Every structure is written in C-alpha cells, then in structure tokens.
Short mmCIF file of C-alpha atoms and ligand atoms in Angstrom, two decimals:
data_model
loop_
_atom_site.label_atom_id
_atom_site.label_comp_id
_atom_site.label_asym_id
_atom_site.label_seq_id
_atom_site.Cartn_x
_atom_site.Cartn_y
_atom_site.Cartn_z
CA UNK A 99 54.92 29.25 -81.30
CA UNK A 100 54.20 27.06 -78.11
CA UNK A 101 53.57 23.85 -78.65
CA UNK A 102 49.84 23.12 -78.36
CA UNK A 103 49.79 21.50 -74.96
CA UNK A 104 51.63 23.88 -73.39
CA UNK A 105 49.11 26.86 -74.90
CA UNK A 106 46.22 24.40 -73.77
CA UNK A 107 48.14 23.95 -69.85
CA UNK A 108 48.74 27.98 -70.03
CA UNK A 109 45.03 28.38 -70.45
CA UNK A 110 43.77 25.53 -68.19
CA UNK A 111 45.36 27.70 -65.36
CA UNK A 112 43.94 31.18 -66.42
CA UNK A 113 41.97 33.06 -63.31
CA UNK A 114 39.38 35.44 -64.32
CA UNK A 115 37.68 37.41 -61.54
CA UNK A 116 33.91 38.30 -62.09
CA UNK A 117 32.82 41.36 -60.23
CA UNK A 118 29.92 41.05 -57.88
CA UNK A 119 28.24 44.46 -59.34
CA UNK A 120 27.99 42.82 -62.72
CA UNK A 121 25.03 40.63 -61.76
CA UNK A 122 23.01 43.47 -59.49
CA UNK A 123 20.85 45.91 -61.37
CA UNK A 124 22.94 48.49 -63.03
CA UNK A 125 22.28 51.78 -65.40
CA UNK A 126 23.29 55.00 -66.64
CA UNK A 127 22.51 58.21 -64.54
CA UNK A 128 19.34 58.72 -66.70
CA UNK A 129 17.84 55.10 -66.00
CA UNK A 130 18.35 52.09 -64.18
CA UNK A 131 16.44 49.46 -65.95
CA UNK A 132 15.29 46.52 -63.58
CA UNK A 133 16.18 43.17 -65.03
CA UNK A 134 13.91 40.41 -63.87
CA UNK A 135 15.80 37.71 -61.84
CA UNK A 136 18.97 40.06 -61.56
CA UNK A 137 20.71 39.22 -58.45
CA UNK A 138 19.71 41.12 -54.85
CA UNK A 139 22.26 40.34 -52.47
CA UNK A 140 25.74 39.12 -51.94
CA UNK A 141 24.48 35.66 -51.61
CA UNK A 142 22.61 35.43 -55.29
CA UNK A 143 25.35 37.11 -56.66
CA UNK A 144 28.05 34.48 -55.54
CA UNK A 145 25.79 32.20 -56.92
CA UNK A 146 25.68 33.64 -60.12
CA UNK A 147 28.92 33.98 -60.22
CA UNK A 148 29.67 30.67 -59.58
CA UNK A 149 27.45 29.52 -62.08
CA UNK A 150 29.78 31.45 -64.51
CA UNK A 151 32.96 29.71 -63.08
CA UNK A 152 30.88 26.13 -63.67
CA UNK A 153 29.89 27.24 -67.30
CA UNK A 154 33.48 28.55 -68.16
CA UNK A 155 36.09 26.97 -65.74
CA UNK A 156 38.33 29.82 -65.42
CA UNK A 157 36.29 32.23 -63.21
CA UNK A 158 37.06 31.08 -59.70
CA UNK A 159 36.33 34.21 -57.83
CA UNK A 160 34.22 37.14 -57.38
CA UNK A 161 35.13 40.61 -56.16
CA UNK A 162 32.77 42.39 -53.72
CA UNK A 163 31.82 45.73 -53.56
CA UNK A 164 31.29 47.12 -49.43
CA UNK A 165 28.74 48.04 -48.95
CA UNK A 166 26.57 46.76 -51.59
CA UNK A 167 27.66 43.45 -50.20
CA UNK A 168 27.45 44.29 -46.82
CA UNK A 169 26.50 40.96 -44.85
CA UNK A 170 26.15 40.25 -41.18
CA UNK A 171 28.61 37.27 -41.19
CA UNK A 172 31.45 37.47 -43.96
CA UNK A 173 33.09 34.14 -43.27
CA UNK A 174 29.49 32.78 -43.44
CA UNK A 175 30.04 34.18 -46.79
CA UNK A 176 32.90 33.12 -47.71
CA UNK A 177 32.12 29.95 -46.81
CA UNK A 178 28.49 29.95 -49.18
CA UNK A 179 31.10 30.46 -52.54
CA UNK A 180 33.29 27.90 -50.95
CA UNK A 181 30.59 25.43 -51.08
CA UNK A 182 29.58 26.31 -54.72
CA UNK A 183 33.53 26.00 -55.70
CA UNK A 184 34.08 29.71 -55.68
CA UNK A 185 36.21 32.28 -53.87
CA UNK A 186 36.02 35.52 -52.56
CA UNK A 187 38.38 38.06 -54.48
CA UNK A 188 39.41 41.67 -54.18
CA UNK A 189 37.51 43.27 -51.54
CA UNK A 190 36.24 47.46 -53.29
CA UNK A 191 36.11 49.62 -50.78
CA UNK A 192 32.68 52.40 -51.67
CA UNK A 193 33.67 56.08 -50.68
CA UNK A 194 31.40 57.59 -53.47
CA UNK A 195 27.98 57.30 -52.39
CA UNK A 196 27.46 58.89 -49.43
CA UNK A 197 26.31 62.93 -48.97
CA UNK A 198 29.55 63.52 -46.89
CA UNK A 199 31.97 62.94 -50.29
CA UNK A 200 30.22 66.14 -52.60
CA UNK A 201 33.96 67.29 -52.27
CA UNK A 202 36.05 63.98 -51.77
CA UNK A 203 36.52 60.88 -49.61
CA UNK A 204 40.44 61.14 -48.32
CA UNK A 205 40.88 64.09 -49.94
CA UNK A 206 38.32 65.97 -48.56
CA UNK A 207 38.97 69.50 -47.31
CA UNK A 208 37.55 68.51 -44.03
CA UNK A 209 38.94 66.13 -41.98
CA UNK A 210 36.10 64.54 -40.48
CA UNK A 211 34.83 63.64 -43.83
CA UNK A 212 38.71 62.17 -44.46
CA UNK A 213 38.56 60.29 -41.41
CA UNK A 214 35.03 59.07 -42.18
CA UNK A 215 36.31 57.54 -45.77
CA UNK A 216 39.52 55.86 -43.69
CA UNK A 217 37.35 53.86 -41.03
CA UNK A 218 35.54 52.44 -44.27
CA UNK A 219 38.50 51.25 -46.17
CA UNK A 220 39.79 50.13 -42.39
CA UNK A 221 36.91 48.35 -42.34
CA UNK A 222 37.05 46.64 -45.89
CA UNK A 223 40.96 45.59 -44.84
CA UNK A 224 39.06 43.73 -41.76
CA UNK A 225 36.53 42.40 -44.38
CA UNK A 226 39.40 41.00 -46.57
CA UNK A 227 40.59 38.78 -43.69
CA UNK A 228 37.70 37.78 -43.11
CA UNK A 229 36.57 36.37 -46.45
CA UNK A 230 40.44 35.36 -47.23
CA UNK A 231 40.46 37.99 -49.98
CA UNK A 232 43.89 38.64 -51.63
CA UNK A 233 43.45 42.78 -51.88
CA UNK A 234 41.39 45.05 -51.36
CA UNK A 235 41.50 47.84 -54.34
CA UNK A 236 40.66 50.68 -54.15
CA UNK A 237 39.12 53.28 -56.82
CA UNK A 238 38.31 57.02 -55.69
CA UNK A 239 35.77 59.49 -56.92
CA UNK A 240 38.01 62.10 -55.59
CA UNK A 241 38.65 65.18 -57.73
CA UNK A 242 37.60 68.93 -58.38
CA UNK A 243 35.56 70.64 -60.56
CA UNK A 244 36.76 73.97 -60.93
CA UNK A 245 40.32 75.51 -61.11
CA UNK A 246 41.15 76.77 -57.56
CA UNK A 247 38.54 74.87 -55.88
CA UNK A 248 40.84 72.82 -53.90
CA UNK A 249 44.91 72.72 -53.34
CA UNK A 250 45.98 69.92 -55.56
CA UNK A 251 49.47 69.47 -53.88
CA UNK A 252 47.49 69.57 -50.42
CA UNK A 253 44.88 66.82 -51.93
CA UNK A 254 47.64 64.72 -52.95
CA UNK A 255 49.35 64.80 -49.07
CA UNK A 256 45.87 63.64 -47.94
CA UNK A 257 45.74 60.69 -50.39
CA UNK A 258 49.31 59.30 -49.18
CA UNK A 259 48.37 59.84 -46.19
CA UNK A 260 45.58 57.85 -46.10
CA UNK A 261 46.99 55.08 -48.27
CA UNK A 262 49.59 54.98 -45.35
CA UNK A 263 46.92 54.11 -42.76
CA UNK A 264 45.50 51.83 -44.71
CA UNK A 265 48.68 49.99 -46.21
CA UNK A 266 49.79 49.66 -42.62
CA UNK A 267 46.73 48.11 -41.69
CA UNK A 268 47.05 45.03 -43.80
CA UNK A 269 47.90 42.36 -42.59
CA UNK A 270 50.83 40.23 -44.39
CA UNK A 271 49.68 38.30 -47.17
CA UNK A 272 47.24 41.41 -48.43
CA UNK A 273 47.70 43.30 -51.65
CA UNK A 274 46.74 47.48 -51.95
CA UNK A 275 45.47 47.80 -56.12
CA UNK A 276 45.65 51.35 -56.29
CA UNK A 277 43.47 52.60 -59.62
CA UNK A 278 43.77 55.28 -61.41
CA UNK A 279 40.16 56.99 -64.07
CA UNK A 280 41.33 60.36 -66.30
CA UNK A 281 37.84 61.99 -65.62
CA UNK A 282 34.43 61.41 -63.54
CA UNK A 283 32.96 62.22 -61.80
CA UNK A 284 35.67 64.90 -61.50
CA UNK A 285 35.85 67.09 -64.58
CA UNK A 286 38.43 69.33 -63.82
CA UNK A 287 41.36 67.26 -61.45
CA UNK A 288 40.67 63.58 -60.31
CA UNK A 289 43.25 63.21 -57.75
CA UNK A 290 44.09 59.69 -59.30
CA UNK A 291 43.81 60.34 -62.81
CA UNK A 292 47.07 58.14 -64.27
CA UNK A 293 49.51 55.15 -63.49
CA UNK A 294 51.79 57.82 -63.21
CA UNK A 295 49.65 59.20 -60.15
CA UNK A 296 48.93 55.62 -59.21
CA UNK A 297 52.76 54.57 -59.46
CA UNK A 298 54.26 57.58 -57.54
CA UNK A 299 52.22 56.98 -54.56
CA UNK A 300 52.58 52.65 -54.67
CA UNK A 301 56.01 53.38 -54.65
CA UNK A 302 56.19 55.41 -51.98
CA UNK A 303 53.54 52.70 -49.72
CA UNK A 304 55.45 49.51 -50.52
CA UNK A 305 55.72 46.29 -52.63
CA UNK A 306 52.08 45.28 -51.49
CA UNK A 307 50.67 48.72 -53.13
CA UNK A 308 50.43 47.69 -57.32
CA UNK A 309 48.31 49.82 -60.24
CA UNK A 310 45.55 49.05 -61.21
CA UNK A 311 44.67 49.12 -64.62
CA UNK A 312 40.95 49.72 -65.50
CA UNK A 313 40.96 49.44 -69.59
CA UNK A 314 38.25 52.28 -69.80
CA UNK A 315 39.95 54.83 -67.56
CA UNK A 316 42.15 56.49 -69.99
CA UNK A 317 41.61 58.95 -72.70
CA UNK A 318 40.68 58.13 -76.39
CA UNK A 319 43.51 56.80 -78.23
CA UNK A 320 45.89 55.80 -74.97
CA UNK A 321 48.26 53.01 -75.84
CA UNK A 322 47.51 50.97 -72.76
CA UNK A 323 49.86 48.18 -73.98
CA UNK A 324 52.56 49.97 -73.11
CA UNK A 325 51.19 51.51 -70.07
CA UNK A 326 51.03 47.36 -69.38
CA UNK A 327 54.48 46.75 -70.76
CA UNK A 328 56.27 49.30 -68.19
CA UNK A 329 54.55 48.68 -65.14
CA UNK A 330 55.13 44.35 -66.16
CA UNK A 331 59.01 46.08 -66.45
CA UNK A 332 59.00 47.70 -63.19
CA UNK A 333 56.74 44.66 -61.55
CA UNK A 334 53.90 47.18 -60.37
CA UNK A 335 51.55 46.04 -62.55
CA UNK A 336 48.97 44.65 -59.49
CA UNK A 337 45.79 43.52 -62.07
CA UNK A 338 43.39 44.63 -64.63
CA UNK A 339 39.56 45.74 -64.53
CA UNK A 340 38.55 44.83 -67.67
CA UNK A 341 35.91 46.41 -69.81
CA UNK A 342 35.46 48.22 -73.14
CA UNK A 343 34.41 51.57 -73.84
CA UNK A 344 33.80 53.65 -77.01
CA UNK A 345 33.61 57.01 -75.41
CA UNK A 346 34.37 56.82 -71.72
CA UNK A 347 33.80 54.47 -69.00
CA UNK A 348 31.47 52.41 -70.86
CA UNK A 349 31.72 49.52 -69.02
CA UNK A 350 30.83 47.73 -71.96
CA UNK A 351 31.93 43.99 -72.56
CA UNK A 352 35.59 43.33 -73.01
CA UNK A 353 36.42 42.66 -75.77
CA UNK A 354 33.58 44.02 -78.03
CA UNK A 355 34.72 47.73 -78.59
CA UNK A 356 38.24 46.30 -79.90
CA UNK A 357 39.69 43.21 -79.66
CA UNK A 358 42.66 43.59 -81.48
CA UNK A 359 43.53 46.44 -78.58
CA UNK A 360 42.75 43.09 -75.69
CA UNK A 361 45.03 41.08 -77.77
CA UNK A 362 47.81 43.45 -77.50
CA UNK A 363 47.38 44.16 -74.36
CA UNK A 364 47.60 40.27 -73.42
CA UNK A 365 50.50 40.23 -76.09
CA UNK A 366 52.71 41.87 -73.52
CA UNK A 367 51.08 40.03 -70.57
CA UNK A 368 51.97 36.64 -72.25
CA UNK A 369 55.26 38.11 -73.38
CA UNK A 370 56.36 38.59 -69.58
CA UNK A 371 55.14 35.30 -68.55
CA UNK A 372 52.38 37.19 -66.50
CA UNK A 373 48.92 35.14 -67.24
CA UNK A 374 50.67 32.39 -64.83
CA UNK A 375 49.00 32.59 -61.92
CA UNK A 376 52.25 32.76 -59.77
CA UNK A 377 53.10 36.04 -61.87
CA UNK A 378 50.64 37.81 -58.97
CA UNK A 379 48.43 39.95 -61.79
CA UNK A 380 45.04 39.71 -60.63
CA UNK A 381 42.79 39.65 -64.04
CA UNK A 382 39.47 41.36 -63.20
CA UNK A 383 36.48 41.91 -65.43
CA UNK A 384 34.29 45.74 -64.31
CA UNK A 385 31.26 45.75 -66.62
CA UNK A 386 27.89 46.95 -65.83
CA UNK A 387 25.20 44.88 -67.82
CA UNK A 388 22.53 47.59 -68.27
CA UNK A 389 20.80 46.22 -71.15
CA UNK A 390 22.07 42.89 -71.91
CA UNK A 391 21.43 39.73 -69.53
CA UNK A 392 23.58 39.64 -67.13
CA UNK A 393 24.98 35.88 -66.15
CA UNK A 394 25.33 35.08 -70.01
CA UNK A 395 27.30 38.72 -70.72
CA UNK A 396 29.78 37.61 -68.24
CA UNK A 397 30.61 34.43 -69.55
CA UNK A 398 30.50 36.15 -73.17
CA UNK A 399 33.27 38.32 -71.67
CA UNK A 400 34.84 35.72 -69.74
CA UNK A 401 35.41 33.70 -73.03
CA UNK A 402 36.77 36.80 -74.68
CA UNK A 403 39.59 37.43 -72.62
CA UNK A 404 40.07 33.55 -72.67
CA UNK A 405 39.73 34.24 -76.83
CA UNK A 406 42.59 37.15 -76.19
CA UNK A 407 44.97 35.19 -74.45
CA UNK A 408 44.84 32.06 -76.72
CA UNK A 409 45.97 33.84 -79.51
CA UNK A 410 48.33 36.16 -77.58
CA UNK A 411 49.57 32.20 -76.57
CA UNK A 412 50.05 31.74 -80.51
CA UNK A 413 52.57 34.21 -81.60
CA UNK A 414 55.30 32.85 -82.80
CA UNK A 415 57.80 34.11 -80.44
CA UNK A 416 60.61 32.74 -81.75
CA UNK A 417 59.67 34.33 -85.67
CA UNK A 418 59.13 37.53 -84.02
CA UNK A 419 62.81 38.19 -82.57
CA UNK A 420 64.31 36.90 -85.45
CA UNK A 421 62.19 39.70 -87.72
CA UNK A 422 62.54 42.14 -84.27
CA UNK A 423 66.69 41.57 -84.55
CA UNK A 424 67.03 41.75 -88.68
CA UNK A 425 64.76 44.89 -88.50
CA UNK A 426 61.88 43.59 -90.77
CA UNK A 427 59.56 45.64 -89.55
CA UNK A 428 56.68 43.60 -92.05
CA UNK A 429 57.64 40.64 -90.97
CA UNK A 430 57.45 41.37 -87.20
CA UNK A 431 54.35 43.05 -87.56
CA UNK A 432 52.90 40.20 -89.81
CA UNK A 433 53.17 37.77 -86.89
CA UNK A 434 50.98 39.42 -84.45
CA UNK A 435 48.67 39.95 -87.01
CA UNK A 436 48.46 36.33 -87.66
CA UNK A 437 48.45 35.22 -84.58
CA UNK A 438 45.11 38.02 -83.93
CA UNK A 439 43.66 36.51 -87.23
CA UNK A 440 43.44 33.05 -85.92
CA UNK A 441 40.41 31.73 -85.30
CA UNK A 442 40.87 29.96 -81.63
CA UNK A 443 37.34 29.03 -81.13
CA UNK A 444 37.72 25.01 -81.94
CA UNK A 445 41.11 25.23 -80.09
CA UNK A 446 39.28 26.58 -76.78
CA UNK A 447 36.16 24.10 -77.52
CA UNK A 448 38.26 20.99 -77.44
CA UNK A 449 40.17 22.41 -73.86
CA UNK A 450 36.31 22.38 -72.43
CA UNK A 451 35.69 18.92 -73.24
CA UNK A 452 39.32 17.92 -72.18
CA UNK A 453 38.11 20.32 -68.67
CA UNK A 454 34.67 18.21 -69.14
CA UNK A 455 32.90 21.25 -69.70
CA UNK A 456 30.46 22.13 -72.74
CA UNK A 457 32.39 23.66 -75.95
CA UNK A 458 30.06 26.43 -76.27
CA UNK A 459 29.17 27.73 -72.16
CA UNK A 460 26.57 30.21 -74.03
CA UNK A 461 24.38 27.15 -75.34
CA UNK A 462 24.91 25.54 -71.94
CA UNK A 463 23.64 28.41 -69.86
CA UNK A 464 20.43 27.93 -71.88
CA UNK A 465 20.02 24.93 -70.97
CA UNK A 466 20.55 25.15 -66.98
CA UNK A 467 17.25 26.85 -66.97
CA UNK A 468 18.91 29.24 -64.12
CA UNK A 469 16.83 32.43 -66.03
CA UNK A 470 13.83 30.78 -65.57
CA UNK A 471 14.29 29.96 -62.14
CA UNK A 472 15.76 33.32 -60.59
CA UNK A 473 13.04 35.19 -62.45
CA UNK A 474 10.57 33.16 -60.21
CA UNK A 475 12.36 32.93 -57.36
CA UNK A 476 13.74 36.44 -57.18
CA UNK A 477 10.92 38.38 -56.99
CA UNK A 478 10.52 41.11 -55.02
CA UNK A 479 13.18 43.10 -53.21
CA UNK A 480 15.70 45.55 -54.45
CA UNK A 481 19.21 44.97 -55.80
CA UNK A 482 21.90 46.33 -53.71
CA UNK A 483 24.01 48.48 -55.96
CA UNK A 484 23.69 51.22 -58.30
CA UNK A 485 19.98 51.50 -57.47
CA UNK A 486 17.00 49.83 -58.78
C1 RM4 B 231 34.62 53.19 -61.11
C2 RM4 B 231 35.80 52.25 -61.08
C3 RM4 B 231 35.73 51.26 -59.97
C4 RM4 B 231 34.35 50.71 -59.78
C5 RM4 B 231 33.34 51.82 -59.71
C6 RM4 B 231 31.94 51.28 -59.52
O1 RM4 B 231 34.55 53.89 -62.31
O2 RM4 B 231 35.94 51.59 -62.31
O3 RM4 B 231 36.60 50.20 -60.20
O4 RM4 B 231 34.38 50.06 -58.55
O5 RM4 B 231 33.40 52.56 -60.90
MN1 MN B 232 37.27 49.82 -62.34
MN1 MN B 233 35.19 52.64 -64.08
#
C-alpha cells in the first residue's frame, strides 16, 4: 500500500472533466422535464461548472458540445472559465441532430450529406484552437437498421476516410477520442460499435487518434476492465466518459449502478500509473441529470470517481504480487476486496481541508445559495441541448 501522502498527492492532482450537457435541460425521448434554474447557454454552464470545480477541487474543465454551445466569440469564452478558474476541455462535435443524418453523418450513402458532417467536425477542430481545448472527440450516431440497408465494408471506407480529413486537420498539440456505443440509435449495425472498431481505425489515423471509452456503451455483462487494461497495454486508451447504466445508456451517475465495477476499472488505471495527469487519459464524466438536480449530481459523481480512485490508491500492491506469484488465488482476490471495502470518506474529507475546501462539497453547495439564485435569475429562455 502507498504510503498515505503519496495516495493524498496522487489524488490532489486528479482531473475530472464535467460535461457541459450535464447542467442544460436533459430527458428521455418521452419527456424532457424543465428544471428551474438549469443552465441556458454556454456561459451559465461554465459557470456551473466551475462552481463544481470550487466545491470539489478536482474538476478543472468542462467539455462542450457544438452546437449546443455555439457562441459568437469562443476565445471570449474561453476566457469567461478562465476568469472563474476553469478550462475549456474536449471539444464534441454534434452530427446527430440534424434532418440530413436519418441515414448517417460520414457514413452517409450520399456524399453531400458526408461532406456536410466533415465541415462540422472541421469546424469543431477550428473551435478547439480556439478555446485551447486538448481534443475534440468524437461520438457518431451512424449505423443501420435493417440487414442490407447499407454496405457495411463501404460505410466503414467512409468513416476512415473522414477521420483522415479530420485527423489531418489538427493542428499539433490536438488529440482525436474516437468512441465507440454497441447500439442506438442504430439497432441493427452502428458503424462504431466496439474498441475493436474504434482501435482498428486510431491505428490506422495516428498516435493523436485514442478510444474512447464511454462506461455505458457496451452490452450487459462486458468486462470493461479489461477492455481498459489492453488499450492502457497498447497506450490507446485516449479517456473515459463516465456514467452508469442498468440497462443501456443510462447516463445515470457514476458510480451508483456499481461501484465495485468503477473500482476495478480504476484498479487497472492506478495499476498503470495512468490517473497521473502526465499519463494523457482524459477522465470525463457523460451523465444526463433528468430528474435529479443538476450542479449537486455532478459533484455527487465527481466525488465518486474521486471515492473510486482512493481506494483503487489503497491496494496493497506489494501483497497482491506476492499472492499473484504463489498462486493464492484467495489471497489475491482478498486484497482488492479490502481495499473496495474501505471506507475512504474521512481520508478524502481531511485532503479538502488540507486543499482548504469543505469536507463534505454536498453540504457546501447548500449553503452557496447558487439554487436560489439561478432559479431567479434564469428565468425565461430555453436551454440549448436536448430540448426543453
Ligand atoms: C452519446 C455519446 C456521446 C454524447 C451523446 C450526447 O450516446 O455518449 O458521447 O455526446 O450521446
Ligand atoms: Mn459518451
Ligand atoms: Mn452515450
């Protein structure tokens, strides 16, 4: 086991990305309930979001969503979450709302359409540089729904093809997270369904192109620890979107479906030395909040991947290769499950203080009075995302 101060320095520098979406008005496709005071614009959701970083401490960026942050001036922006100690993160390129992508974005049979979803993400790699974003990532709703609609080999040549464009594009310094969803909205192909998809084609762009692993994107019962292990092996593995699900893509908070599943996976993060923030894996939380409060659910989640890592921090490392090399499979087992079991809330209370932040960020966000105020001073209007 690490010595205390070193588990307490290891989580002093931890980086957890909120996404912009999270604090817009969200829902399912039957209902998009309005929450009062949710945020309307980029601007009021940097602000939220920096609130979270204030709260929390390790939450120094936000990741924008084009164009449901579409702004006039971006390093006007950029500089707004500057000035409230925040930065701009991954810029998400949108090629799934618009009439013109029934059949696809770059995979579309029709090249017009293709060309269409390239000037966007062109666009987004502009944005990027703008806002001094480290990647843009990108996430399509490309698929089929029926066997024979489309050619999947052909679909596949007009995906690289477009990655190629757009990896070219970026200037140095700019990372392509290339993610990967089993189903939806295609129900028959999506034409990135796995890592596997996700890895062929990264490999083929460059060592800027890294996967992208959204924790709700894979089918029931997926091992995604070692989907995390292998890419950590082959150093492809470009970030997380963090969320949990119980069916599909829930969205849900992290950490509340299964925890034990978030520990493992930041088992073999910690393992590889890859929650240093020189290890390049962006760490990226993709919830929608559609019945819970928004600001607080995101520093709930923040705090449970902080929860994760502190104990991943605890296993005794040392225990478990000694019970690894003598074959004791109980043993080796037995310390992860220890190190799940312990309870790491004092451990990350005292780090606030020491960080001269509250122990509990929940309590403090009820005391900022920020719900109060955005319900009165965000009236009106319409929040720019899913709708409502
Ligand atoms: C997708 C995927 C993307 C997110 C969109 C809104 O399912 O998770 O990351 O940008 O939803
Ligand atoms: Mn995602
Ligand atoms: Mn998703």
């Amino acid at each position: 086991m690490a010595p205390i101060a070193e588990v307490k320095q290891a989580l002093r520098q931890q980086w957890v990305e909120t996404p912009s979406w999270a604090y817009g008005n969200t829902g399912t496709r039957f209902k998009v309930f309005k929450a009062p005071g949710a945020a309307r614009d980029a601007y009021e959701k940097v602000d939220d979001a920096a609130l979270v970083h204030r709260l929390t401490g390790v939450a120094p960026s936000v990741a924008l969503h084009i164009p449901w942050d579409k702004v006039d001036d971006y390093a006007h922006l950029a500089k707004h979450a500057a000035d409230s100690g925040l930065r701009i993160g991954a810029i998400n390129p949108n090629v799934f709302q618009d009439d013109d992508y029934r059949l696809g974005s770059v995979c579309n049979p029709d090249p017009k359409v293709r060309s269409r979803a390239l000037d966007h993400m062109l666009e987004c790699v502009e944005i990027a540089a703008a806002v001094g974003s480290p990647a843009v990532s990108l996430w399509f709703a490309d698929g089929t729904n029926y066997p024979g609609q489309d050619d999947i080999r052909a679909r596949q040549d007009r995906l690289a093809s477009a990655l190629r464009s757009v990896y070219d594009a970026m200037p140095e310094g700019l990372e392509m997270l290339l993610e990967y969803k089993l189903f939806e909205p295609g129900f028959y192909t999506m034409d990135v369904p796995d890592w596997g998809t996700s890895l062929a084609h990264c490999l083929a762009l460059g060592e800027r192109a890294n996967v992208l692993v959204d924790t709700g994107h894979h089918a029931p019962g997926t091992n995604i620890e070692f989907i995390v292990a292998s890419l950590l092996r082959l150093g492809r593995l470009g970030g997380f979107h963090f969320n949990s699900r119980f069916y599909a893509d829930d969205d849900l908070l992290v950490g509340a479906a299964d925890p034990y599943q978030l520990f493992r996976i930041m088992n073999e993060i910690v393992a590889a030395g890859a929650h240093l923030p020189g290890a390049g894996v962006a760490f990226m939380l993709d919830q929608c909040h559609n019945i819970e409060e928004k600001v607080p659910a995101e520093i709930r989640s923040v705090m449970n991947v902080q929860e994760a890592t502190a104990k991943a921090l605890l296993v005794d490392h040392e225990a478990l290769v000694a019970a690894q090399s003598a074959g004791d499979v109980l043993t080796a087992n037995g310390v992860l499950v220890d190190a799940f079991s312990t309870d790491v809330r004092p451990l990350l209370g005292e780090l606030r203080e020491e960080m001269g932040l509250d122990r509990d960020p929940l309590a403090a966000y009820q005391r900022t009075g920020h719900r109060e105020r955005v319900r009165s001073e965000r009236a009106g209007g319409s929040s720019t995302s899913w709708g409502g």
